[in-house]
Amino acid sequence: MLSDKEVLIRSTIHYYCLHGFNRMMANTALEGIRVFPSDHKFRLYYGISLLLEARYQEAIRELDNIQEDQNLVLASLLALIHAHKACKSLDREEISKLEGKLRDQRKQAKEVALYFAGLYLLFVGRFDKSREYLDRMLKLNNNLREASNVLGWLELLSGGDKSTSQAAQFFDKGVKLNDPEAILGKSKCLERSGSYWRAIEQLNQMIVLQPSFIPAFIEKMKLQVALKDWEQAIDTAGRILTLDRHCIEAHRYLIIYDLVWEGNEASASSRFDDLISSLEIREPKNGTLLYETGKLISRLAFNKKRIIEQTYSMVEKATFLEPNRIEYVLELGHQCLIINRLVDAKRHFTTVTRADEANLAAALGVLHCAIIEDPVKAADQVEAMEELHKSTGMNHDLMYLCCLWNRKMGRNHDQTNQYLIQIIDDRLYSLKSFSLGLKYYLRLDPQFCLNVVQLCFGDLPFEPGVKGQSLPANLSKAKDLLGVLISNCPGLTGSLYNMARVNYFTGDLRAALCYLDKAVDHEPTFIDGHF
């Protein structure tokens, strides 16, 4: 029978691993080793965390020590093979030896060994292989308590709507026992089905039982954001920070609130300093987390140079940690574009094209710089790129650049408007699969949306229309997009201003003035609004 402390530590380890917090997983595993020194599964967890942090030699040393534990032998061998193959200098003889041992152990493996092997494969995203091991486990014993949670996560992470209901059935077994991880899983199933309040009720049940279990608070905060209950979300973030003042998720959501809900650059910049400090302490080697965080916040900063400089430094550190990740270098280029550092942007995009000549995103980045610098000189490049990709399908970035170039050249033809309408329709449709949160805001990309809206206005005269007159199709679509922006980013001055312009063109001057008042309230120095 597992103790409450053991279950809590295990649940926390699994949570941090599945959410990509590798160093926090390591630290929690070390706590498990300290509290339960004779339980080798915590050494397995620690070895896996070292592997996920690319500390391969340390991982090999740790995992070597638990090879003889029959319950952990399959998982440790799988992880050791992974670690050896990831090393700069391959020890082919050792890899061959480990693979032979793995084959032998698979033939005689018991249910617990199969469970830990399936768990490890789930952690590293090899879902099909994980299912293979877990199916074998179920044939030997379908009543292993810990297995229900792993099977639930496997269904939830690898499947669709049907898998969500199957996952819920697995988690229900642990919910009856007040298992923290099962309750987290069940709340995630309820979230997937849109039952946010029921999901919060599940988490509240856990918080009453385990008031120091931070993952439950984090997931509750996210659900409150999905409900747009920012007041409660901020309160929950505050409670999280009293438990752990370096909680990365709490800091990230507070920054998003400042940027998109309040439009408070000074507060966001101050909180960003706290976030950077927390990342240094909690996840100092996590390039993926640095990159994703820097990318997200840069898209919500709306050209605020001070914030972009901070996100740029964050992605720059990610590039230093993982220099072979070309998407990080691409992101540096994009952030330079946002604040009009064209020379630096072009340098980053060119670096990527040298490493990968076929990289379309980098080629489009170079083209974007060229259009801004001299649209006349860029004409041949734009037309060639458009012609090349018309038959194979144009992505939104290329459509946008074609529209941008056409506007800069004074061209206002139907193809431009069709591109703009398609970009907006696709963007709005794709958002339907996300609840409000980090992934939603990254997909929304408010900065890009505002750029598209600006192109929709084209060369329309800045004068009021006749009240009630219909809008051109592309401007009507822009109005729909602005509605989404205002609903989910009410602190974004640009969306309020542009919605005022839309109403101005339809002759609804009262509505236009109302939006302008809101824009100026958010940003008193907003010159266009006063004009």
XYZ file of C-alpha atoms in Angstrom:
531
model
C 0.000 0.000 0.000
C 1.456 3.350 -1.053
C 1.654 6.135 1.554
C -0.001 9.497 0.908
C 3.439 11.157 0.776
C 4.699 8.675 -1.786
C 1.615 9.115 -3.971
C 1.916 12.913 -3.769
C 5.587 12.917 -4.782
C 4.929 10.457 -7.594
C 1.995 12.514 -8.893
C 4.073 15.703 -8.824
C 6.917 14.016 -10.731
C 4.537 12.760 -13.408
C 2.909 16.196 -13.729
C 6.195 18.045 -14.178
C 7.463 15.489 -16.671
C 4.320 15.514 -18.830
C 4.422 19.337 -18.874
C 8.097 19.619 -19.817
C 9.482 20.901 -16.491
C 12.522 18.624 -16.462
C 14.588 20.197 -13.671
C 11.540 20.445 -11.421
C 10.938 16.762 -12.116
C 14.561 16.094 -11.099
C 14.273 18.062 -7.872
C 11.047 16.290 -6.896
C 12.639 12.912 -7.689
C 15.546 13.820 -5.395
C 13.007 14.580 -2.671
C 11.575 11.104 -3.248
C 15.045 9.551 -2.945
C 15.611 11.447 0.310
C 12.265 10.469 1.854
C 12.200 6.895 0.465
C 15.869 5.908 0.015
C 15.123 2.216 -0.504
C 12.523 2.812 -3.254
C 14.472 2.683 -6.506
C 11.657 4.031 -8.661
C 12.624 7.537 -7.579
C 16.121 6.869 -8.907
C 14.533 5.838 -12.199
C 12.581 9.108 -12.247
C 15.767 11.029 -11.509
C 17.648 9.234 -14.285
C 14.856 9.981 -16.762
C 14.854 13.665 -15.765
C 18.616 13.844 -16.421
C 18.051 12.232 -19.815
C 15.315 14.723 -20.711
C 17.657 17.562 -19.735
C 20.301 16.165 -22.117
C 22.652 15.388 -19.200
C 23.420 12.044 -20.797
C 26.517 10.906 -18.882
C 24.855 11.682 -15.542
C 21.730 9.834 -16.691
C 23.775 6.783 -17.693
C 25.500 6.663 -14.295
C 22.182 6.931 -12.447
C 20.358 4.373 -14.590
C 23.235 1.889 -14.479
C 22.741 1.623 -10.728
C 19.166 0.304 -10.985
C 19.544 -2.217 -13.809
C 19.351 -5.124 -11.401
C 15.964 -4.097 -9.982
C 13.590 -6.456 -11.798
C 10.680 -4.036 -11.513
C 12.680 -1.286 -13.213
C 14.952 -3.241 -15.550
C 12.973 -2.685 -18.773
C 12.513 1.052 -18.209
C 16.153 1.541 -17.208
C 17.393 -0.382 -20.275
C 15.156 1.604 -22.620
C 16.368 4.879 -21.074
C 20.027 3.749 -21.153
C 19.806 2.889 -24.852
C 18.250 6.313 -25.491
C 20.994 8.052 -23.503
C 23.853 6.185 -25.206
C 22.454 6.888 -28.686
C 22.183 10.600 -27.821
C 25.846 10.873 -26.741
C 28.268 12.658 -29.072
C 30.551 9.613 -29.257
C 28.564 6.406 -29.684
C 29.602 3.293 -27.773
C 28.172 0.836 -30.289
C 29.362 -2.189 -28.348
C 27.573 -1.010 -25.189
C 24.399 -0.178 -27.125
C 24.410 -3.640 -28.718
C 24.898 -5.231 -25.281
C 22.009 -3.243 -23.792
C 19.702 -4.065 -26.718
C 20.474 -7.773 -26.294
C 19.713 -7.568 -22.586
C 16.459 -5.738 -23.347
C 15.348 -8.518 -25.701
C 16.054 -11.139 -23.027
C 14.275 -9.194 -20.284
C 11.194 -8.571 -22.438
C 10.594 -12.316 -22.745
C 10.334 -12.787 -18.975
C 9.025 -9.399 -17.852
C 6.406 -9.235 -15.085
C 3.557 -6.717 -14.922
C 5.353 -4.075 -12.810
C 8.366 -4.043 -15.136
C 6.044 -3.658 -18.138
C 4.234 -0.811 -16.329
C 7.425 1.194 -15.758
C 8.551 0.563 -19.343
C 5.211 1.848 -20.635
C 5.463 4.847 -18.304
C 8.958 5.740 -19.554
C 7.831 5.496 -23.197
C 4.844 7.729 -22.390
C 7.233 10.296 -20.873
C 9.342 10.444 -24.059
C 6.321 10.614 -26.375
C 6.571 7.137 -27.895
C 2.865 6.429 -27.495
C 2.571 3.373 -29.772
C 5.434 1.600 -28.011
C 4.024 2.585 -24.620
C 0.674 1.039 -25.544
C 2.432 -2.144 -26.642
C 4.058 -2.613 -23.219
C 0.929 -1.627 -21.312
C -1.254 -4.034 -23.308
C 1.115 -6.853 -22.326
C 0.892 -5.691 -18.712
C -2.927 -5.806 -18.778
C -2.861 -9.413 -19.965
C -0.852 -10.320 -16.861
C -2.682 -8.071 -14.370
C -5.404 -5.540 -15.109
C -5.760 -4.387 -11.501
C -2.443 -2.601 -10.981
C -3.476 0.662 -9.276
C -0.790 2.943 -10.735
C -1.386 1.611 -14.252
C -4.839 3.214 -14.552
C -3.359 6.716 -14.502
C -0.745 5.903 -17.135
C -3.380 4.323 -19.364
C -5.521 7.426 -18.884
C -2.730 9.788 -19.905
C -1.906 7.587 -22.872
C -5.485 7.799 -24.141
C -5.681 11.530 -23.445
C -2.396 12.464 -25.119
C -2.626 10.216 -28.151
C -6.287 10.200 -29.152
C -9.423 12.183 -29.989
C -12.889 12.627 -28.482
C -13.510 8.905 -27.981
C -10.150 8.574 -26.248
C -11.151 11.333 -23.798
C -14.099 9.285 -22.536
C -11.907 6.170 -22.320
C -9.273 8.124 -20.422
C -11.934 9.353 -17.967
C -12.877 5.742 -17.197
C -9.263 4.934 -16.321
C -8.905 8.010 -14.127
C -12.206 7.306 -12.347
C -10.610 4.291 -10.663
C -8.075 6.523 -8.937
C -10.525 9.348 -8.254
C -12.463 6.990 -5.970
C -9.238 6.576 -3.965
C -8.517 10.338 -3.928
C -5.389 9.755 -6.023
C -3.981 13.247 -6.875
C -2.819 12.272 -10.349
C -6.145 10.626 -11.183
C -8.005 13.770 -10.119
C -5.719 15.885 -12.336
C -6.406 13.508 -15.209
C -10.170 13.508 -14.679
C -10.208 17.323 -14.561
C -8.300 17.397 -17.853
C -10.907 15.077 -19.404
C -13.688 17.374 -18.206
C -11.794 20.365 -19.629
C -11.493 18.613 -22.990
C -15.264 18.115 -23.046
C -15.871 21.774 -22.145
C -17.064 21.093 -18.579
C -14.800 23.686 -16.974
C -16.792 24.168 -13.777
C -16.952 20.428 -13.102
C -13.209 20.245 -13.717
C -12.642 22.988 -11.126
C -14.851 21.090 -8.656
C -12.612 18.039 -9.087
C -9.521 20.135 -8.407
C -11.118 21.797 -5.368
C -11.667 18.319 -3.975
C -7.930 17.686 -4.327
C -6.943 21.063 -2.871
C -9.012 20.389 0.275
C -7.282 17.031 0.735
C -3.786 18.233 -0.229
C -3.573 22.037 0.225
C 0.115 22.123 -0.752
C -0.274 20.192 -4.040
C 0.791 22.905 -6.496
C -0.233 21.126 -9.764
C -3.889 21.247 -8.652
C -3.670 25.023 -8.172
C -1.936 25.481 -11.538
C -4.635 23.550 -13.388
C -7.365 25.431 -11.512
C -5.814 28.748 -12.559
C -5.758 27.631 -16.192
C -9.427 26.640 -16.052
C -10.368 30.000 -14.560
C -8.606 31.674 -17.482
C -10.511 29.423 -19.894
C -13.696 30.757 -18.255
C -12.324 34.324 -18.602
C -12.597 34.639 -14.835
C -9.339 36.551 -14.607
C -10.105 37.944 -11.163
C -10.216 34.434 -9.683
C -7.278 33.315 -11.828
C -5.114 36.136 -10.452
C -6.173 35.183 -6.933
C -5.204 31.545 -7.579
C -1.868 32.646 -9.066
C -1.225 34.567 -5.846
C -1.951 31.461 -3.772
C 0.446 29.455 -5.938
C 3.199 31.997 -5.389
C 2.737 31.770 -1.622
C 3.481 28.036 -1.969
C 6.297 28.527 -4.480
C 7.340 32.080 -5.328
C 9.241 30.759 -8.345
C 6.300 28.969 -9.993
C 6.854 29.543 -13.713
C 3.239 28.988 -14.784
C 1.885 31.516 -12.274
C 4.349 34.147 -13.494
C 3.540 33.465 -17.151
C -0.199 33.888 -16.654
C 0.253 37.070 -14.641
C 2.298 38.559 -17.492
C -0.378 37.583 -20.019
C -2.998 39.258 -17.830
C -0.979 42.474 -17.695
C -0.406 42.522 -21.453
C -3.710 41.424 -22.982
C -6.248 42.243 -20.291
C -4.877 45.361 -18.640
C -2.469 46.651 -21.289
C -0.040 47.456 -18.460
C 3.469 47.414 -19.949
C 5.257 48.565 -16.766
C 3.725 45.800 -14.629
C 4.330 43.174 -17.324
C 7.986 44.185 -17.632
C 8.443 43.991 -13.857
C 6.795 40.578 -13.724
C 9.012 39.494 -16.610
C 12.034 40.093 -14.405
C 10.453 37.785 -11.807
C 9.819 35.174 -14.508
C 13.424 35.266 -15.730
C 14.641 34.843 -12.143
C 12.290 31.886 -11.642
C 13.416 30.239 -14.873
C 17.038 30.580 -13.780
C 16.224 28.857 -10.489
C 13.670 26.242 -11.570
C 14.539 25.441 -15.225
C 18.003 26.832 -16.042
C 18.705 24.422 -18.942
C 15.243 24.192 -20.488
C 15.699 25.617 -23.987
C 12.247 24.566 -25.133
C 10.563 26.387 -22.248
C 12.625 29.539 -22.846
C 11.817 29.486 -26.555
C 8.086 28.861 -26.114
C 7.761 31.509 -23.396
C 9.724 34.116 -25.341
C 7.739 33.436 -28.504
C 4.360 33.642 -26.772
C 5.007 36.861 -24.870
C 6.571 38.581 -27.896
C 3.300 38.013 -29.801
C 1.352 39.684 -27.009
C 3.707 42.623 -26.482
C 2.355 44.658 -29.431
C 5.633 46.296 -30.500
C 6.571 47.269 -26.948
C 10.331 47.443 -27.387
C 11.253 46.910 -23.750
C 9.261 43.657 -23.561
C 10.543 42.411 -26.938
C 14.130 42.996 -25.856
C 13.442 40.776 -22.826
C 11.821 38.003 -24.890
C 14.655 38.228 -27.422
C 17.208 37.621 -24.655
C 15.168 34.636 -23.518
C 15.144 33.018 -26.970
C 18.816 33.919 -27.405
C 19.605 31.877 -24.281
C 17.556 28.980 -25.665
C 19.672 29.135 -28.834
C 22.844 29.053 -26.745
C 21.581 25.950 -24.899
C 20.494 24.168 -28.093
C 22.412 25.706 -31.029
C 21.134 23.132 -33.527
C 17.470 24.099 -33.117
C 16.928 26.262 -36.194
C 13.405 27.207 -35.092
C 15.031 29.171 -32.267
C 17.146 31.169 -34.734
C 14.037 31.765 -36.852
C 12.277 33.149 -33.800
C 15.135 35.581 -33.172
C 14.632 36.841 -36.707
C 10.889 37.257 -36.244
C 11.326 39.194 -33.010
C 13.807 41.523 -34.712
C 11.193 42.114 -37.411
C 8.585 43.042 -34.797
C 10.709 45.966 -33.562
C 12.031 46.785 -37.050
C 15.643 45.659 -36.547
C 15.888 44.629 -40.188
C 19.645 44.084 -40.370
C 19.581 41.674 -37.420
C 16.430 39.978 -38.691
C 17.973 39.347 -42.092
C 21.147 38.003 -40.443
C 19.189 35.424 -38.460
C 17.055 34.338 -41.417
C 20.135 34.042 -43.619
C 21.822 31.876 -40.964
C 18.908 29.443 -41.220
C 18.905 29.375 -45.037
C 22.605 28.521 -45.001
C 21.915 25.588 -42.687
C 18.784 24.515 -44.587
C 18.306 25.889 -48.105
C 14.797 24.434 -48.302
C 13.535 26.204 -45.161
C 10.501 28.162 -46.370
C 10.010 30.132 -43.151
C 13.552 31.503 -43.362
C 13.146 32.363 -47.056
C 9.925 34.216 -46.258
C 11.713 36.049 -43.439
C 14.373 37.291 -45.868
C 11.615 38.281 -48.312
C 9.736 40.153 -45.572
C 12.852 42.219 -44.859
C 13.258 42.940 -48.573
C 9.656 44.145 -48.929
C 10.052 46.541 -46.008
C 13.397 47.861 -47.253
C 12.444 48.357 -50.924
C 9.210 46.876 -52.289
C 10.160 47.794 -55.867
C 13.390 45.780 -55.732
C 11.530 42.914 -54.051
C 8.996 42.613 -56.899
C 10.657 39.739 -58.738
C 11.174 37.769 -55.540
C 7.538 38.159 -54.462
C 6.134 37.178 -57.849
C 8.482 34.193 -58.155
C 7.638 32.943 -54.662
C 3.902 33.316 -55.259
C 4.058 31.531 -58.605
C 6.170 28.706 -57.157
C 3.771 27.932 -54.316
C 0.394 28.587 -55.935
C 0.184 25.060 -57.283
C 1.359 23.358 -54.078
C -0.546 25.567 -51.634
C 0.412 28.859 -50.051
C 0.742 29.206 -46.314
C -0.575 32.224 -44.412
C 2.816 33.881 -44.096
C 3.318 33.892 -47.852
C -0.234 35.127 -48.456
C 0.383 37.918 -45.963
C 3.634 38.965 -47.659
C 1.929 39.050 -51.067
C -0.785 41.289 -49.579
C 1.788 43.504 -47.873
C 3.741 43.927 -51.074
C 0.597 44.709 -53.086
C -0.450 47.378 -50.604
C 3.007 48.950 -50.574
C 2.938 49.013 -54.376
C -0.522 50.616 -54.358
C -2.201 47.569 -55.812
C -5.674 46.770 -54.493
C -6.799 43.826 -56.624
C -9.206 40.998 -55.821
C -6.495 38.404 -55.192
C -5.176 40.424 -52.256
C -8.635 40.592 -50.702
C -9.147 36.860 -51.247
C -5.879 36.105 -49.481
C -6.841 38.309 -46.534
C -10.271 36.687 -46.236
C -8.712 33.206 -46.321
C -6.133 34.104 -43.658
C -8.850 35.418 -41.327
C -11.267 32.516 -41.958
C -8.564 29.921 -41.314
C -7.319 31.697 -38.208
C -10.806 31.962 -36.675
C -11.599 28.335 -37.511
C -8.364 27.019 -35.979
C -9.070 28.838 -32.702
C -12.220 26.761 -32.134
C -10.121 23.783 -31.031
C -8.454 25.706 -28.174
C -9.720 26.916 -24.835
C -8.412 30.298 -23.692
C -4.866 29.921 -22.426
C -1.244 29.843 -23.550
C -1.843 27.732 -26.667
C -4.845 29.837 -27.637
C -2.923 33.094 -27.457
C 0.009 31.621 -29.362
C -2.336 30.437 -32.111
C -4.242 33.729 -32.125
C -0.991 35.737 -32.463
C -2.641 39.148 -31.886
C 0.299 41.003 -33.422
C -0.109 39.157 -36.746
C -3.894 39.573 -36.613
C -3.574 43.346 -36.272
C -1.156 43.436 -39.188
C -3.722 41.570 -41.304
C -6.488 43.947 -40.196
C -4.349 46.928 -41.228
C -4.022 45.475 -44.729
C -7.802 44.992 -44.916
C -8.272 48.754 -44.700
C -6.106 49.178 -47.778
C -6.406 52.625 -49.291
C -9.946 53.358 -48.041
C -10.405 57.102 -47.475
C -10.404 58.206 -43.844
C -13.891 59.681 -43.873
C -17.196 58.557 -42.343
C -19.588 56.448 -44.372
C -23.360 56.589 -44.493
C -24.865 54.979 -41.404
C -25.957 51.420 -42.107
C -23.942 50.971 -45.281
C -22.465 47.502 -45.790
C -18.746 46.837 -45.467
C -16.513 45.353 -48.168
C -16.085 41.582 -47.666
C -12.503 41.777 -46.403
C -13.332 44.576 -43.951
C -16.343 42.614 -42.712
C -13.999 39.702 -41.986
C -11.592 42.093 -40.276
C -14.471 43.181 -38.025
C -15.056 39.536 -37.036
C -11.374 39.145 -36.204
C -11.335 42.376 -34.223
C -14.318 41.112 -32.236
C -12.294 38.063 -31.173
C -9.295 40.241 -30.314
C -11.355 42.649 -28.211
C -13.093 39.778 -26.428
C -9.849 37.995 -25.519
C -7.334 40.864 -25.517
C -9.318 43.861 -24.206
C -6.113 45.630 -23.216
C -4.915 45.763 -26.831
C -5.250 49.397 -27.868
C -4.778 48.640 -31.567
C -7.841 46.388 -31.787
C -10.051 49.007 -30.087
C -8.759 51.711 -32.420
C -9.310 49.609 -35.540
C -12.800 48.632 -34.445
C -13.487 52.342 -34.078
C -12.302 52.791 -37.671
C -14.636 50.023 -38.890
C -17.606 51.698 -37.212
C -16.481 55.056 -38.587
C -16.630 53.668 -42.129
C -20.168 52.379 -41.554
C -21.280 55.751 -40.265
C -21.840 54.568 -36.691
C -19.972 57.470 -35.098
C -21.319 56.842 -31.595
C -19.891 53.283 -31.552
C -16.632 54.559 -33.070
C -16.283 57.165 -30.330
C -17.013 54.555 -27.658
C -14.140 52.341 -28.891
C -11.817 55.333 -29.168
C -12.588 56.327 -25.576
C -11.676 52.818 -24.431
C -8.446 52.917 -26.445
C -7.403 56.252 -24.949
C -8.366 55.074 -21.441
C -6.000 52.124 -21.853
C -3.231 54.235 -23.361
C -3.580 57.986 -22.640
C -0.613 58.811 -24.906
C -2.201 57.025 -27.906
C -1.867 59.784 -30.525
C -3.979 58.184 -33.294
C -6.897 57.817 -30.891
C -6.798 61.499 -29.924
C -6.554 62.489 -33.570
